[in-house]
PDB file of C-alpha atoms in Angstrom:
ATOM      1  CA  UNK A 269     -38.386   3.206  32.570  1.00  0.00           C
ATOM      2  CA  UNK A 270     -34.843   3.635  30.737  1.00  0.00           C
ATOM      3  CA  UNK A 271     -34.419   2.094  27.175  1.00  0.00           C
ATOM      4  CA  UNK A 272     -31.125   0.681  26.750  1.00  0.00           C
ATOM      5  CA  UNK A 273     -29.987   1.390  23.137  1.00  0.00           C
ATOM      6  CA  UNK A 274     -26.748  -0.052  20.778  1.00  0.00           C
ATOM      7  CA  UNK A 275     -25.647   2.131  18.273  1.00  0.00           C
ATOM      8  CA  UNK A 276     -24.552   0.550  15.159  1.00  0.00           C
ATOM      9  CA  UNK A 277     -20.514   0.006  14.872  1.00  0.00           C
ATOM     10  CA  UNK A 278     -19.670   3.356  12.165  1.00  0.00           C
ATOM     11  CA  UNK A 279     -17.933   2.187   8.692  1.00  0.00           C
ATOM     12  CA  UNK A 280     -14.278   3.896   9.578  1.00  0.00           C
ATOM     13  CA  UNK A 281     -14.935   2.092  13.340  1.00  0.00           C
ATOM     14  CA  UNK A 282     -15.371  -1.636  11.101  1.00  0.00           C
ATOM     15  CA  UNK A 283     -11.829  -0.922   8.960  1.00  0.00           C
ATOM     16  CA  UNK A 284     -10.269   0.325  12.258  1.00  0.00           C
ATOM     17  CA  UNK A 285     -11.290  -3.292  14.524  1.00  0.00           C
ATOM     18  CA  UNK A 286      -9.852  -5.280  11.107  1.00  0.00           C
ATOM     19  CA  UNK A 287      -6.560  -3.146  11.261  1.00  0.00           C
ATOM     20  CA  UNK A 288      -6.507  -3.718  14.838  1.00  0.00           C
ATOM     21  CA  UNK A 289      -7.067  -7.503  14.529  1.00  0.00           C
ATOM     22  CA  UNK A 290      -3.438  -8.145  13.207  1.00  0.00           C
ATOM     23  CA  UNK A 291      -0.927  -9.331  14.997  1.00  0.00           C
ATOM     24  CA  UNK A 292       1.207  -6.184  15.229  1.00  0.00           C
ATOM     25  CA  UNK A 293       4.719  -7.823  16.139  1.00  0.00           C
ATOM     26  CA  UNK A 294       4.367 -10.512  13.857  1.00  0.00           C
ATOM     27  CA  UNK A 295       3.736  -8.000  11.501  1.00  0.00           C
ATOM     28  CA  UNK A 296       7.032  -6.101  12.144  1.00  0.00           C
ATOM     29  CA  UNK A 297       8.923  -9.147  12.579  1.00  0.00           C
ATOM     30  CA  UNK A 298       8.113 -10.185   9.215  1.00  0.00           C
ATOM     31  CA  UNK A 299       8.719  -6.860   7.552  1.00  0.00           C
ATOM     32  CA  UNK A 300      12.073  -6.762   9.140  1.00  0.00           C
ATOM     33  CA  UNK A 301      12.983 -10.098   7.893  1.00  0.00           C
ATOM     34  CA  UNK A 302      11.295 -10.127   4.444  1.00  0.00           C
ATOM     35  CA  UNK A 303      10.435  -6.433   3.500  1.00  0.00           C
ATOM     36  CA  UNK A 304       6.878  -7.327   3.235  1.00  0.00           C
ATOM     37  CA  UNK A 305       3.940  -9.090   5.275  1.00  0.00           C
ATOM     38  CA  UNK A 306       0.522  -9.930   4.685  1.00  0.00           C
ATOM     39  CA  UNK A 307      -2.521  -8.719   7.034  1.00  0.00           C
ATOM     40  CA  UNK A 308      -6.034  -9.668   7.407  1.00  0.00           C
ATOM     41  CA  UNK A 309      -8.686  -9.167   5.356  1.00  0.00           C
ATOM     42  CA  UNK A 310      -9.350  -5.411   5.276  1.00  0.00           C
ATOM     43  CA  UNK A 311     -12.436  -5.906   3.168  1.00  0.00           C
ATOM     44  CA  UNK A 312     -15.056  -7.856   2.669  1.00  0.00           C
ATOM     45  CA  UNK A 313     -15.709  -9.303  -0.976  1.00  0.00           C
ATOM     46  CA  UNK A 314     -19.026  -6.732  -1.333  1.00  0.00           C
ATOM     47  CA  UNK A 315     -16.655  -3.633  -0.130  1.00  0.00           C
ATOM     48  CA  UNK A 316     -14.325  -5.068  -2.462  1.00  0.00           C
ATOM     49  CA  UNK A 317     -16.758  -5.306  -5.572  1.00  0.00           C
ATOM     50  CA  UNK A 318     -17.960  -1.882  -4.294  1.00  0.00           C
ATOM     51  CA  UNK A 319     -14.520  -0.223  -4.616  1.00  0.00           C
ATOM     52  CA  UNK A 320     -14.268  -2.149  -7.950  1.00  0.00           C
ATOM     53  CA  UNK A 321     -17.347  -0.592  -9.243  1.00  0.00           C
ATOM     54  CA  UNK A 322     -15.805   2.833  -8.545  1.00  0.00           C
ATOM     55  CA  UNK A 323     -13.326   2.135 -11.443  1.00  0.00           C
ATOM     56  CA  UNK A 324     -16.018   3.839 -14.303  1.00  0.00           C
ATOM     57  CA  UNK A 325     -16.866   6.717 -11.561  1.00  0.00           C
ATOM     58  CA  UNK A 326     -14.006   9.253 -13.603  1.00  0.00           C
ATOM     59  CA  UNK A 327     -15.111  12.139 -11.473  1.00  0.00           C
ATOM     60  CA  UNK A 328     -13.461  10.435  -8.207  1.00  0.00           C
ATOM     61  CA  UNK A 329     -10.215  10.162  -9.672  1.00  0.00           C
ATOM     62  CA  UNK A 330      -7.547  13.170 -10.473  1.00  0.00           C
ATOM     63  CA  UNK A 331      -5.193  11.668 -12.463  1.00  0.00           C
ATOM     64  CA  UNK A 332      -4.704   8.286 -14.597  1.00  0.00           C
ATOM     65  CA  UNK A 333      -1.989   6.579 -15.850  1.00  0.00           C
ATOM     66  CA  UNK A 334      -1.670   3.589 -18.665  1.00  0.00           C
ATOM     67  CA  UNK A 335       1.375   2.174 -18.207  1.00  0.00           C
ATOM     68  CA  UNK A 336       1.483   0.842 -21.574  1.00  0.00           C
ATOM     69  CA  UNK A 337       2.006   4.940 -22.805  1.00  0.00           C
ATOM     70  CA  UNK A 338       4.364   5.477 -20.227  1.00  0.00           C
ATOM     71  CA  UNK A 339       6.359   2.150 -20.558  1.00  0.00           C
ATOM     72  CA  UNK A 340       6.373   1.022 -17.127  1.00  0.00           C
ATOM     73  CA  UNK A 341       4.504  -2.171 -18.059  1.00  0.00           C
ATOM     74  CA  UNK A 342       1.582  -3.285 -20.018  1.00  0.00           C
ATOM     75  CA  UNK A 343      -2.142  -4.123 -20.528  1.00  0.00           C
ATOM     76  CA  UNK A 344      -3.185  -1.738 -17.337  1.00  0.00           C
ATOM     77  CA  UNK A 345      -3.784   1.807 -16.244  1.00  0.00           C
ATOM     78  CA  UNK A 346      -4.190   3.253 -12.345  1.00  0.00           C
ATOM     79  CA  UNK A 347      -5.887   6.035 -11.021  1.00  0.00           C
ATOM     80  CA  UNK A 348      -5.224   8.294  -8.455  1.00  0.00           C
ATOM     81  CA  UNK A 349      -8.030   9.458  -6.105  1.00  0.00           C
ATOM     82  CA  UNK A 350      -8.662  13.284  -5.783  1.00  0.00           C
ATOM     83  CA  UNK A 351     -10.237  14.236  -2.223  1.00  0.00           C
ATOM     84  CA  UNK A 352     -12.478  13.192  -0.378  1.00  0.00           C
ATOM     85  CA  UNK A 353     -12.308   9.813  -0.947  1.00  0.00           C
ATOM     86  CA  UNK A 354     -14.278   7.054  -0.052  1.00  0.00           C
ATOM     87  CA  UNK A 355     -14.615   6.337   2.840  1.00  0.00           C
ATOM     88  CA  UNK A 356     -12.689   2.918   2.615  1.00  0.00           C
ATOM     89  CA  UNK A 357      -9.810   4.555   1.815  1.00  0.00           C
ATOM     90  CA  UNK A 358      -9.610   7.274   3.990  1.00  0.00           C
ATOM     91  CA  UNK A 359     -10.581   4.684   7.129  1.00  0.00           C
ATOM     92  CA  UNK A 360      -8.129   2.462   6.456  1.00  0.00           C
ATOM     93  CA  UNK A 361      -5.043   5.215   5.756  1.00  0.00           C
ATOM     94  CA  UNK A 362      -6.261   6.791   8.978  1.00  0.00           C
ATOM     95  CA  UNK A 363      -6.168   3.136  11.031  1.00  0.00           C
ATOM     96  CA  UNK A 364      -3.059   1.841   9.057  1.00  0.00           C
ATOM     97  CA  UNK A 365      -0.543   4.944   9.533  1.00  0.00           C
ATOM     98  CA  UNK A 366      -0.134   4.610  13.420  1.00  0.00           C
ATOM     99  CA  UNK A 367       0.464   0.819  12.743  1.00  0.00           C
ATOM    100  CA  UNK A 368       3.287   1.132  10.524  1.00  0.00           C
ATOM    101  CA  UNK A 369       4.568   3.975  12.423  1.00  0.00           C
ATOM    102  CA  UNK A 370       6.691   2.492  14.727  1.00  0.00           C
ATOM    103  CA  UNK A 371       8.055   0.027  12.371  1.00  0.00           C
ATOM    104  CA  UNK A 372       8.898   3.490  10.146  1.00  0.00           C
ATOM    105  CA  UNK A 373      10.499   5.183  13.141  1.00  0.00           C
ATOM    106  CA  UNK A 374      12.526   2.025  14.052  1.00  0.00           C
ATOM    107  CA  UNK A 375      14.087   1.498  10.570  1.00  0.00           C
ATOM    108  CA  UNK A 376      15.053   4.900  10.862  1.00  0.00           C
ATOM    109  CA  UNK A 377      16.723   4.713  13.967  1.00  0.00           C
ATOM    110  CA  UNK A 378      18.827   1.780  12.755  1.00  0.00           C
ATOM    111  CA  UNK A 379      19.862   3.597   9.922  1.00  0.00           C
ATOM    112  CA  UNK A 380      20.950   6.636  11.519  1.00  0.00           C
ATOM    113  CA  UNK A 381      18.165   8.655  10.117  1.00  0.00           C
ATOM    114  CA  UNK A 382      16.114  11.455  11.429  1.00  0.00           C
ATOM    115  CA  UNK A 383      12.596  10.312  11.649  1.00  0.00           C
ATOM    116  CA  UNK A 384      10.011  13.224  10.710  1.00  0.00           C
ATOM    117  CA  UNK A 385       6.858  11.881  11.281  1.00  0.00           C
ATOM    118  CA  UNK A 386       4.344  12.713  13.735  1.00  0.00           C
ATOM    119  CA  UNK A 387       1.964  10.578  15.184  1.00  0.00           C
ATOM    120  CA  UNK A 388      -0.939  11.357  13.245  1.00  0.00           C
ATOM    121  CA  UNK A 389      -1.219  10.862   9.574  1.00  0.00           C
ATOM    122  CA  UNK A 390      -3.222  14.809   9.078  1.00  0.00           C
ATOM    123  CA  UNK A 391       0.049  16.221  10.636  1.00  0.00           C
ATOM    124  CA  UNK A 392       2.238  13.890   8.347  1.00  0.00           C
ATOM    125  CA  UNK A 393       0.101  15.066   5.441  1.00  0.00           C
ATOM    126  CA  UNK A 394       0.480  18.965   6.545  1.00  0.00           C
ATOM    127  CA  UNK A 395       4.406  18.171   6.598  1.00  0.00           C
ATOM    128  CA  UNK A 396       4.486  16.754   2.707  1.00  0.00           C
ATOM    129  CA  UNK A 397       2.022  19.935   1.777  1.00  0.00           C
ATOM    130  CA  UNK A 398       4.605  22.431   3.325  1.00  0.00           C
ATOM    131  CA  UNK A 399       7.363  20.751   0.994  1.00  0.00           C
ATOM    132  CA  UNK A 400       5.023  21.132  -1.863  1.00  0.00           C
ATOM    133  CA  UNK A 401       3.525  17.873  -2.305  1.00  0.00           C
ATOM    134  CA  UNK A 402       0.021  18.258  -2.241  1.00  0.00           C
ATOM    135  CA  UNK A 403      -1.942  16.212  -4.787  1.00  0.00           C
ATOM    136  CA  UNK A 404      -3.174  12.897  -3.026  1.00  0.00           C
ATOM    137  CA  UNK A 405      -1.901   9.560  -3.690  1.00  0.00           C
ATOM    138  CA  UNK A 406      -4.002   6.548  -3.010  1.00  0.00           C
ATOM    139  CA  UNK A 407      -4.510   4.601  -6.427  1.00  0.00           C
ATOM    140  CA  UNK A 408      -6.838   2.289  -8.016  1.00  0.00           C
ATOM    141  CA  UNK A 409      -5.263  -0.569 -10.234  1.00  0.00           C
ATOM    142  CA  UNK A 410      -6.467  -2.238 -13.099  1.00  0.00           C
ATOM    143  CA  UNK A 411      -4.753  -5.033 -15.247  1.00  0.00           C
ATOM    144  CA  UNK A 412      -6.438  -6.960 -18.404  1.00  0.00           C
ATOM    145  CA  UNK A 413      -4.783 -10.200 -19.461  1.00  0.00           C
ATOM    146  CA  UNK A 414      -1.253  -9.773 -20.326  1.00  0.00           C
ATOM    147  CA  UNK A 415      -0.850  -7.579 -17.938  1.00  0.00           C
ATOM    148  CA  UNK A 416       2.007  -6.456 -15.833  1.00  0.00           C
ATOM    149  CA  UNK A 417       4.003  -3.666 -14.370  1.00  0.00           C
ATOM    150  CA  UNK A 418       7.592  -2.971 -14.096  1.00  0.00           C
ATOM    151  CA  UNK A 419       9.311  -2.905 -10.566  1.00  0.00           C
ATOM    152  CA  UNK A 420       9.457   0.665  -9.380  1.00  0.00           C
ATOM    153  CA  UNK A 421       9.450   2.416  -6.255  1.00  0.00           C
ATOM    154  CA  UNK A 422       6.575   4.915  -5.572  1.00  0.00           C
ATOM    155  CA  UNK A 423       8.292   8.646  -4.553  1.00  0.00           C
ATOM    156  CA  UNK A 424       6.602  11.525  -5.462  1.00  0.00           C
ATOM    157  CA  UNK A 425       9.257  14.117  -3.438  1.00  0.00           C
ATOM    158  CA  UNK A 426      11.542  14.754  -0.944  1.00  0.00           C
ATOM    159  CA  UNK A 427       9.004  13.726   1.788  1.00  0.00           C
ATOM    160  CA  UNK A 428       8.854   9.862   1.945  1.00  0.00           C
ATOM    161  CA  UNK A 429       6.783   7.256   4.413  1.00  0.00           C
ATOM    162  CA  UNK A 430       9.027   4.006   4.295  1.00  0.00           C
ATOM    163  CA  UNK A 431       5.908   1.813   4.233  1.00  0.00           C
ATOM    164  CA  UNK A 432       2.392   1.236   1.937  1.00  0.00           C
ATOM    165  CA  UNK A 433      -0.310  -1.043   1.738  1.00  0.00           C
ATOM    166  CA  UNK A 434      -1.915  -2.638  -1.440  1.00  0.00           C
ATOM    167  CA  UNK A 435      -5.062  -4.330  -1.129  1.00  0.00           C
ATOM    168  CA  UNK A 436      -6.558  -7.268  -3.647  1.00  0.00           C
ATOM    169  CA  UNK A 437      -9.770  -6.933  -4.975  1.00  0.00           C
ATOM    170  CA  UNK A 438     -10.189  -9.925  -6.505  1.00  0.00           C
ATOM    171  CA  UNK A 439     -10.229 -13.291  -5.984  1.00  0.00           C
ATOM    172  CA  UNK A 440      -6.929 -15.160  -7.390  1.00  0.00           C
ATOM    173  CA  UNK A 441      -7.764 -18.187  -9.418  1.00  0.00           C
ATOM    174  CA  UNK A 442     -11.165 -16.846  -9.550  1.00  0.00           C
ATOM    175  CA  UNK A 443     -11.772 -13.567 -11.034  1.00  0.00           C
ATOM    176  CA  UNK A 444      -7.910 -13.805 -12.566  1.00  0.00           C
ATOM    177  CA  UNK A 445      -4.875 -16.085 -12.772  1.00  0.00           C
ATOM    178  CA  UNK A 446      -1.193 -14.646 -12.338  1.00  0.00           C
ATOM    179  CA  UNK A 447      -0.681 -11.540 -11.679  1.00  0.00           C
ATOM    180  CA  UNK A 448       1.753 -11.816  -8.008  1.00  0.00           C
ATOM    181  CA  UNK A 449       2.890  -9.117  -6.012  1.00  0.00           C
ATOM    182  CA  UNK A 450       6.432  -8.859  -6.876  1.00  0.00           C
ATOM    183  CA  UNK A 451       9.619  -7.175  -4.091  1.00  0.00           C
ATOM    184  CA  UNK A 452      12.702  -7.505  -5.358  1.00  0.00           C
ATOM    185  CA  UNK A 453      15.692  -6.211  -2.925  1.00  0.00           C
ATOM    186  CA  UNK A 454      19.451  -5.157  -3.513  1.00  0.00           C
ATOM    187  CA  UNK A 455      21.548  -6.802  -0.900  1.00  0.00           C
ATOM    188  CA  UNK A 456      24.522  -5.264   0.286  1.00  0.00           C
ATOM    189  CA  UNK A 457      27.350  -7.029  -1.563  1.00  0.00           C
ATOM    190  CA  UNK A 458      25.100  -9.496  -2.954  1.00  0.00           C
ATOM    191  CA  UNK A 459      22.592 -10.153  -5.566  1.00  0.00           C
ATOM    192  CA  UNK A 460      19.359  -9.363  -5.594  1.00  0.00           C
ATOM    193  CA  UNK A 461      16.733 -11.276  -3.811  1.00  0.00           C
ATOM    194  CA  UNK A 462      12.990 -11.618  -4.681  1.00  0.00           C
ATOM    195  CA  UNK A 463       9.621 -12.272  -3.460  1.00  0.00           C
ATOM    196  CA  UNK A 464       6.031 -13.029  -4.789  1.00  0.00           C
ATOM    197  CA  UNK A 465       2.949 -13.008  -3.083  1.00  0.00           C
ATOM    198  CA  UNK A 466      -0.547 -13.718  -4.620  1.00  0.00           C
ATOM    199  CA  UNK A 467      -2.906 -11.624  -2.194  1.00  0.00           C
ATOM    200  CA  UNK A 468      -6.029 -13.583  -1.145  1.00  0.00           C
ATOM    201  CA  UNK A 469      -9.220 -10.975  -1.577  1.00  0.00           C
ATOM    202  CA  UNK A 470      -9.373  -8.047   0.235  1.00  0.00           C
ATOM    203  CA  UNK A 471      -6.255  -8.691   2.530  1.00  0.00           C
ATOM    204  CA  UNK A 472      -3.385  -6.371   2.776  1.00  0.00           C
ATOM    205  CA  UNK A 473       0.633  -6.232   2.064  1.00  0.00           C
ATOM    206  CA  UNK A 474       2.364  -4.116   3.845  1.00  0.00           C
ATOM    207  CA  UNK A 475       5.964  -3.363   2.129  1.00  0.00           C
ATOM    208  CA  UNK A 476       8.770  -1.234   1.567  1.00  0.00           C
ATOM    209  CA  UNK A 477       8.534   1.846  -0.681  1.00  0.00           C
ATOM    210  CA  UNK A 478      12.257   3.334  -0.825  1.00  0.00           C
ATOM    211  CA  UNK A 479      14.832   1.068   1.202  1.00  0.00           C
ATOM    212  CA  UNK A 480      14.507  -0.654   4.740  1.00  0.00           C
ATOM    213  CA  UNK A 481      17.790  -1.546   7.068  1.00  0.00           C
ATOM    214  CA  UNK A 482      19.973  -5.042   6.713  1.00  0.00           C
ATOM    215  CA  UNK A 483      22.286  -6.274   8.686  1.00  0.00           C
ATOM    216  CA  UNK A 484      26.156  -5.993   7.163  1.00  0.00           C
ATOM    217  CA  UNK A 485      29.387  -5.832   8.563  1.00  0.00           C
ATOM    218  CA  UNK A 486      29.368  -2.079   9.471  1.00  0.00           C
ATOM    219  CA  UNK A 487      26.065  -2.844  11.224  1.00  0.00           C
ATOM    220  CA  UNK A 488      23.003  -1.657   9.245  1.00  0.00           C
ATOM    221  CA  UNK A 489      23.176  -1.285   5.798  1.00  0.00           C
ATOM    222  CA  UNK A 490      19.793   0.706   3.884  1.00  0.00           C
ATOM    223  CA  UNK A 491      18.899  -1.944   1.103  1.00  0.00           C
ATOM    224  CA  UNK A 492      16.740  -0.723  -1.822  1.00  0.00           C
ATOM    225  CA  UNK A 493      13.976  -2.433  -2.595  1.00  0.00           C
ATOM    226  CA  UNK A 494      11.015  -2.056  -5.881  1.00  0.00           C
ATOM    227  CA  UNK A 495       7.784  -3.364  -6.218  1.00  0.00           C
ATOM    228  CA  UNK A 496       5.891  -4.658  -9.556  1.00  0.00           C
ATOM    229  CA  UNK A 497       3.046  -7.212 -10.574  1.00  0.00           C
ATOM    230  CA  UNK A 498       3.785 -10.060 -12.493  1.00  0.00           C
ATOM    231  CA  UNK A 499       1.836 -10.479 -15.897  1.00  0.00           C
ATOM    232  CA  UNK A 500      -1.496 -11.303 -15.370  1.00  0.00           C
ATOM    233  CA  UNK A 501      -2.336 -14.548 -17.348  1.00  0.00           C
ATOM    234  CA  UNK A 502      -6.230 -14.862 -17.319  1.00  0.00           C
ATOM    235  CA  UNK A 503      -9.315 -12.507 -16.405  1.00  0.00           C
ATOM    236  CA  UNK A 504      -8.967  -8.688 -14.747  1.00  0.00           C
ATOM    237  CA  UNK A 505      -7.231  -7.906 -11.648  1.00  0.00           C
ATOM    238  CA  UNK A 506      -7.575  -4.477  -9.431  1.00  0.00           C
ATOM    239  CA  UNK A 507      -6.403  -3.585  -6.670  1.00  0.00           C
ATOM    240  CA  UNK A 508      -5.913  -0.623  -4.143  1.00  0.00           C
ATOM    241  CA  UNK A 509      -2.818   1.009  -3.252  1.00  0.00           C
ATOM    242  CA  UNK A 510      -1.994   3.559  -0.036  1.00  0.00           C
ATOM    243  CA  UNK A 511       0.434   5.658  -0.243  1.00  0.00           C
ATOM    244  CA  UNK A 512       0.988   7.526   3.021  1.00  0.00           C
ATOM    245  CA  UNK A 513       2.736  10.741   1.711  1.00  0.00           C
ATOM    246  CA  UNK A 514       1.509  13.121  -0.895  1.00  0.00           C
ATOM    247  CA  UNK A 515       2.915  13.697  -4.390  1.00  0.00           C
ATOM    248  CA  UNK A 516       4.180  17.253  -5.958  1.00  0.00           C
TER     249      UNK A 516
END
């Protein structure tokens, strides 16, 4: 007699079937037309509250930043994961990179550019660590009330993925009030345009880091584009950020 068995689906398999479940095109689509779309939930409320919990955990984290001290907003700090990191966050960089790959590659071709990177974030990685950026980049975000930070664009070197993901941890109107994802874009020849998006719990943004293509007259044009977080009005807010190319 043979015993049929089921093994149990493995944590990185889970965050690679929620990646999956997007709607890929519509994804692109969207982040051609606005710089920015959402995706599905990538975690559940306990993973998020889990990840939350790592915040007092110092020994995780290489590096932390209050942006208060270095002016680029107020009434927060982020950390930045040292290696290995949870497994959350290495699943869901491993799942997400081949995703936004081709939507990288694409905006690259428009633009004229040479696109560098290979089809598997470790041989991405191995590409930023030859160029000297080797200190890891995914970050964990905290704000108290009041607080925000200032649009910026997140390049740590020469080597540069075109796309990241941030991830809500908490539940807006819930856990905290305000507190939007902010992408504000220079058009060519015109002025600047801007979007907000409040992130339901653990779903995704995918958005530009640097620049993305636009249509102009000569064609494409590369428009720049920074990122921020409006000011949080009531309670705490974190969230997770993934940064697809190391830092120097």
């Amino acid at each position: 007699m043979t015993t049929k068995t089921t093994s149990a689906v493995t944590e990185p398999d889970r965050f690679a079937e929620r990646v999956a479940s997007a709607d890929w095109d519509a994804v692109a689509t969207e982040v051609d037309d606005y710089g920015c779309a959402l995706l599905p939930q990538l975690l559940t409320p306990a993973e998020c509250g889990r990840i939350v919990a790592l915040w007092e955990r110092r020994e995780l984290f290489r590096a932390e930043i209050n942006l208060r001290r270095h002016r680029f907003g107020d009434n927060g700090d982020y950390r930045y994961f040292a290696e290995p990191f949870p497994e959350p966050v290495a699943a869901l960089r491993r799942a997400l990179y081949p995703r936004l790959l081709p939507i990288a590659r694409d905006w690259h071709r428009k633009l004229g550019r040479a696109a560098e990177w290979p089809d598997t974030l470790d041989e991405w990685l191995e590409v930023c660590h030859a160029a000297g950026q080797t200190r890891p980049t995914p970050i964990l975000l905290r704000y108290e009330p009041g607080g925000w930070n200032a649009l910026h664009r997140d390049l740590y070197g020469e080597k540069v993925f075109p796309l990241q993901v941030v991830i809500n941890l908490n539940a807006p109107g819930v856990d905290h009030t305000g507190g939007e994802f902010l992408l504000v874009e220079q058009r060519p020849r015109a002025q600047s345009r801007g979007t907000a998006t409040l992130l339901p719990q653990g779903h995704g943004l995918v958005f530009t880091t640097r620049d993305r293509p636009v249509r102009s007259v000569r064609g494409w044009s590369a428009s720049p584009v920074r990122h921020g977080v409006s000011v949080v009005r009531s309670g705490r807010r974190h969230t997770l950020g993934l940064v697809f190319h190391d830092a120097t």
